[in-house]
CSV table of C-alpha atoms in Angstrom, one decimal:
chain,number,residue,atom,x,y,z
A,1,UNK,CA,-18.1,-13.9,13.1
A,2,UNK,CA,-14.4,-14.3,13.5
A,3,UNK,CA,-12.2,-12.8,10.7
A,4,UNK,CA,-8.7,-13.9,9.9
A,5,UNK,CA,-6.7,-11.5,7.7
A,6,UNK,CA,-3.3,-12.2,6.1
A,7,UNK,CA,-1.0,-10.1,4.1
A,8,UNK,CA,2.6,-9.0,3.5
A,9,UNK,CA,2.4,-5.4,4.5
A,10,UNK,CA,2.3,-5.1,8.3
A,11,UNK,CA,0.9,-1.5,8.4
A,12,UNK,CA,-2.0,-2.4,6.0
A,13,UNK,CA,-2.6,-5.6,8.0
A,14,UNK,CA,-2.8,-3.8,11.3
A,15,UNK,CA,-5.1,-1.1,9.8
A,16,UNK,CA,-7.5,-3.8,8.5
A,17,UNK,CA,-7.7,-5.6,11.8
A,18,UNK,CA,-8.3,-2.3,13.6
A,19,UNK,CA,-11.1,-1.4,11.2
A,20,UNK,CA,-12.8,-4.8,11.5
A,21,UNK,CA,-12.7,-4.7,15.3
A,22,UNK,CA,-12.2,-7.1,18.2
A,23,UNK,CA,-13.2,-10.3,16.3
A,24,UNK,CA,-10.4,-9.9,13.7
A,25,UNK,CA,-6.9,-11.4,13.8
A,26,UNK,CA,-4.0,-10.5,11.6
A,27,UNK,CA,-1.4,-13.0,10.5
A,28,UNK,CA,1.5,-11.6,8.5
A,29,UNK,CA,2.6,-13.8,5.5
A,30,UNK,CA,3.2,-14.1,1.8
A,31,UNK,CA,0.9,-16.5,0.0
A,32,UNK,CA,3.6,-17.3,-2.6
A,33,UNK,CA,5.6,-18.8,0.3
A,34,UNK,CA,4.4,-22.4,1.2
A,35,UNK,CA,5.8,-22.1,4.7
A,36,UNK,CA,3.8,-18.9,5.4
A,37,UNK,CA,0.6,-20.7,4.2
A,38,UNK,CA,1.3,-23.6,6.5
A,39,UNK,CA,1.8,-21.3,9.4
A,40,UNK,CA,-1.3,-19.4,8.6
A,41,UNK,CA,-3.6,-22.4,8.6
A,42,UNK,CA,-1.9,-23.9,11.6
A,43,UNK,CA,-2.8,-20.7,13.5
A,44,UNK,CA,-6.3,-20.6,12.1
A,45,UNK,CA,-6.9,-24.2,13.2
A,46,UNK,CA,-5.7,-23.5,16.7
A,47,UNK,CA,-7.6,-20.2,17.1
A,48,UNK,CA,-11.0,-20.9,15.3
A,49,UNK,CA,-10.9,-24.5,14.2
A,50,UNK,CA,-12.7,-24.1,10.9
A,51,UNK,CA,-13.2,-21.8,7.9
A,52,UNK,CA,-16.7,-21.2,6.6
A,53,UNK,CA,-15.7,-18.6,4.0
A,54,UNK,CA,-12.4,-18.1,2.2
A,55,UNK,CA,-11.8,-14.9,0.2
A,56,UNK,CA,-8.6,-15.3,-1.8
A,57,UNK,CA,-7.8,-11.7,-2.4
A,58,UNK,CA,-4.0,-11.5,-2.7
A,59,UNK,CA,-2.6,-10.4,-6.0
A,60,UNK,CA,-0.6,-7.9,-7.9
A,61,UNK,CA,1.7,-7.4,-10.8
A,62,UNK,CA,3.5,-4.9,-13.0
A,63,UNK,CA,2.1,-3.9,-16.3
A,64,UNK,CA,4.4,-4.3,-19.3
A,65,UNK,CA,3.9,-4.6,-23.1
A,66,UNK,CA,5.0,-7.8,-24.7
A,67,UNK,CA,8.5,-6.5,-25.7
A,68,UNK,CA,9.3,-5.6,-22.1
A,69,UNK,CA,8.2,-8.8,-20.3
A,70,UNK,CA,11.0,-10.5,-18.4
A,71,UNK,CA,11.2,-14.0,-16.8
A,72,UNK,CA,11.4,-12.3,-13.4
A,73,UNK,CA,8.2,-10.2,-14.1
A,74,UNK,CA,6.4,-13.3,-15.4
A,75,UNK,CA,7.4,-15.6,-12.6
A,76,UNK,CA,6.6,-13.0,-9.9
A,77,UNK,CA,3.1,-12.3,-11.2
A,78,UNK,CA,2.2,-15.9,-11.6
A,79,UNK,CA,3.8,-16.9,-8.2
A,80,UNK,CA,1.4,-14.5,-6.4
A,81,UNK,CA,-1.7,-14.5,-8.5
A,82,UNK,CA,-1.8,-18.1,-9.6
A,83,UNK,CA,0.4,-20.4,-7.6
A,84,UNK,CA,-0.2,-18.5,-4.4
A,85,UNK,CA,-4.0,-18.6,-4.8
A,86,UNK,CA,-4.0,-22.3,-5.8
A,87,UNK,CA,-2.3,-23.3,-2.6
A,88,UNK,CA,-4.1,-20.8,-0.5
A,89,UNK,CA,-7.3,-22.6,-1.5
A,90,UNK,CA,-5.9,-26.1,-1.4
A,91,UNK,CA,-4.3,-25.8,2.1
A,92,UNK,CA,-7.6,-24.3,3.4
A,93,UNK,CA,-9.7,-27.3,2.4
A,94,UNK,CA,-9.1,-29.5,5.5
A,95,UNK,CA,-10.6,-26.6,7.6
A,96,UNK,CA,-13.6,-26.0,5.4
A,97,UNK,CA,-16.9,-27.9,6.3
A,98,UNK,CA,-19.5,-29.0,3.9
A,99,UNK,CA,-21.5,-26.0,2.5
A,100,UNK,CA,-18.8,-23.4,2.9
A,101,UNK,CA,-17.8,-20.9,0.3
A,102,UNK,CA,-14.7,-19.8,-1.6
A,103,UNK,CA,-14.5,-16.4,-3.4
A,104,UNK,CA,-11.6,-15.7,-5.6
A,105,UNK,CA,-10.5,-12.2,-6.6
A,106,UNK,CA,-10.2,-12.0,-10.4
A,107,UNK,CA,-10.3,-9.0,-12.7
A,108,UNK,CA,-12.3,-7.8,-15.6
A,109,UNK,CA,-9.0,-7.5,-17.6
A,110,UNK,CA,-9.0,-11.3,-17.9
A,111,UNK,CA,-11.6,-10.9,-20.8
A,112,UNK,CA,-10.4,-7.5,-22.1
A,113,UNK,CA,-7.5,-6.8,-24.5
A,114,UNK,CA,-5.8,-3.9,-22.7
A,115,UNK,CA,-2.3,-2.8,-23.6
A,116,UNK,CA,0.6,-3.9,-21.2
A,117,UNK,CA,-1.8,-6.1,-19.2
A,118,UNK,CA,-0.8,-9.4,-20.9
A,119,UNK,CA,0.8,-11.3,-18.0
A,120,UNK,CA,-1.5,-9.9,-15.3
A,121,UNK,CA,-4.6,-10.6,-17.4
A,122,UNK,CA,-3.5,-14.1,-18.2
A,123,UNK,CA,-2.9,-14.8,-14.5
A,124,UNK,CA,-6.4,-13.7,-13.7
A,125,UNK,CA,-7.9,-15.7,-16.5
A,126,UNK,CA,-6.2,-18.7,-15.0
A,127,UNK,CA,-8.0,-18.1,-11.7
A,128,UNK,CA,-11.3,-18.0,-13.6
A,129,UNK,CA,-10.5,-21.4,-15.2
A,130,UNK,CA,-9.6,-22.9,-11.8
A,131,UNK,CA,-12.9,-21.7,-10.3
A,132,UNK,CA,-14.8,-23.7,-13.0
A,133,UNK,CA,-12.9,-26.9,-12.3
A,134,UNK,CA,-12.9,-26.4,-8.5
A,135,UNK,CA,-16.6,-26.0,-8.4
A,136,UNK,CA,-16.8,-29.5,-9.8
A,137,UNK,CA,-14.0,-30.9,-7.7
A,138,UNK,CA,-15.7,-29.8,-4.6
A,139,UNK,CA,-19.3,-30.5,-5.5
A,140,UNK,CA,-19.6,-33.6,-3.3
A,141,UNK,CA,-18.7,-31.4,-0.3
A,142,UNK,CA,-21.2,-28.7,-1.3
A,143,UNK,CA,-18.4,-26.1,-1.3
A,144,UNK,CA,-19.2,-23.2,-3.7
A,145,UNK,CA,-16.5,-21.5,-5.7
A,146,UNK,CA,-17.0,-18.2,-7.4
A,147,UNK,CA,-15.0,-15.3,-8.8
A,148,UNK,CA,-15.5,-11.6,-8.3
A,149,UNK,CA,-14.0,-9.6,-11.2
A,150,UNK,CA,-13.5,-6.0,-10.2
A,151,UNK,CA,-13.0,-3.2,-12.7
A,152,UNK,CA,-10.8,-0.2,-11.9
A,153,UNK,CA,-10.6,0.3,-8.2
A,154,UNK,CA,-8.1,2.9,-7.1
A,155,UNK,CA,-6.5,2.0,-3.8
A,156,UNK,CA,-3.3,3.1,-1.9
A,157,UNK,CA,-1.5,0.2,-3.7
A,158,UNK,CA,-1.3,2.4,-6.9
A,159,UNK,CA,1.2,4.5,-5.0
A,160,UNK,CA,2.8,2.0,-2.7
A,161,UNK,CA,3.1,-0.9,-5.1
A,162,UNK,CA,3.1,0.6,-8.5
A,163,UNK,CA,4.8,3.9,-7.6
A,164,UNK,CA,2.3,6.1,-9.6
A,165,UNK,CA,2.1,9.8,-9.0
A,166,UNK,CA,-1.2,11.6,-8.1
A,167,UNK,CA,-1.3,12.9,-11.6
A,168,UNK,CA,-0.8,9.5,-13.1
A,169,UNK,CA,-3.5,8.0,-10.9
A,170,UNK,CA,-5.9,10.7,-11.9
A,171,UNK,CA,-5.2,10.2,-15.6
A,172,UNK,CA,-5.7,6.4,-15.2
A,173,UNK,CA,-9.0,7.0,-13.3
A,174,UNK,CA,-10.3,9.2,-16.1
A,175,UNK,CA,-9.3,6.7,-18.8
A,176,UNK,CA,-11.0,3.9,-17.0
A,177,UNK,CA,-14.1,5.9,-16.3
A,178,UNK,CA,-14.4,6.7,-20.0
A,179,UNK,CA,-14.5,3.0,-20.8
A,180,UNK,CA,-17.2,2.2,-18.3
A,181,UNK,CA,-20.9,2.5,-19.2
A,182,UNK,CA,-21.5,3.9,-15.7
A,183,UNK,CA,-18.9,6.6,-16.4
A,184,UNK,CA,-16.8,6.2,-13.2
A,185,UNK,CA,-14.4,3.9,-11.4
A,186,UNK,CA,-15.5,1.7,-8.5
A,187,UNK,CA,-14.8,1.6,-4.8
A,188,UNK,CA,-13.5,-1.1,-2.6
A,189,UNK,CA,-16.8,-1.1,-0.7
A,190,UNK,CA,-18.6,-2.0,-3.8
A,191,UNK,CA,-16.3,-5.0,-4.3
A,192,UNK,CA,-16.7,-6.0,-0.7
A,193,UNK,CA,-20.5,-6.1,-1.1
A,194,UNK,CA,-20.3,-8.4,-4.1
A,195,UNK,CA,-17.9,-10.7,-2.2
A,196,UNK,CA,-20.3,-10.7,0.8
A,197,UNK,CA,-23.2,-11.7,-1.5
A,198,UNK,CA,-21.3,-14.6,-3.1
A,199,UNK,CA,-20.2,-15.9,0.3
A,200,UNK,CA,-23.6,-15.6,1.8
A,201,UNK,CA,-26.7,-17.9,1.8
A,202,UNK,CA,-28.3,-15.5,-0.6
A,203,UNK,CA,-26.0,-17.1,-3.2
A,204,UNK,CA,-26.6,-20.7,-2.1
A,205,UNK,CA,-27.5,-21.8,-5.6
A,206,UNK,CA,-24.6,-20.0,-7.3
A,207,UNK,CA,-21.3,-21.7,-8.1
A,208,UNK,CA,-18.6,-21.5,-10.8
A,209,UNK,CA,-19.5,-18.0,-11.9
A,210,UNK,CA,-17.5,-14.8,-12.5
A,211,UNK,CA,-19.4,-11.8,-11.2
A,212,UNK,CA,-18.2,-8.6,-12.9
A,213,UNK,CA,-18.2,-5.5,-10.7
A,214,UNK,CA,-16.8,-3.1,-13.2
A,215,UNK,CA,-19.4,-0.5,-14.2
A,216,UNK,CA,-20.2,-2.6,-17.3
A,217,UNK,CA,-16.7,-2.3,-18.9
A,218,UNK,CA,-16.3,-6.0,-19.7
A,219,UNK,CA,-19.8,-6.2,-21.3
A,220,UNK,CA,-19.2,-3.8,-24.2
């Protein structure tokens, strides 16, 4: 299979391509920028001609309580998580044949009331709503649309994007683990397996769902 990876951070993009191997291509870009999306899909069309699976994984945001939310914070979070994802999916459609699959990266916080997560959680709840309507919009083409909703997955972005110290990250992990019935945080590999399932023929009769991969946190 050919894999196309896109992202803003060049070092992370190159590392992902190296890990995947010779069938992977990295295209640097920002999904909140329409011109970058157009360039991405123009390259995809030239190199591979079609997309059988789209995993809309980009996202991020700062965490602020209601009294500290600014317009800049709100607009930035929604530009990436909502607007960017909407047009990532929309602009991919001409390349997606009948029977293909779309998986959107949501979050379990979309259904949980966690302090300071208001804007981020709302942006992820919006994606879950879009998945419902898109599964109907695309039914005549047989394109399935599902959401994977991770729990707490500690990645390098906690340092590089959020600027948290090792001590803060460890405290956050312990807090999250205490909330999960399974008593721990998850791994990126566990999320990848769930995405692979939703994108595969094993999930051929599944569309419009939100699959929580969160150690049970959202269910209690």
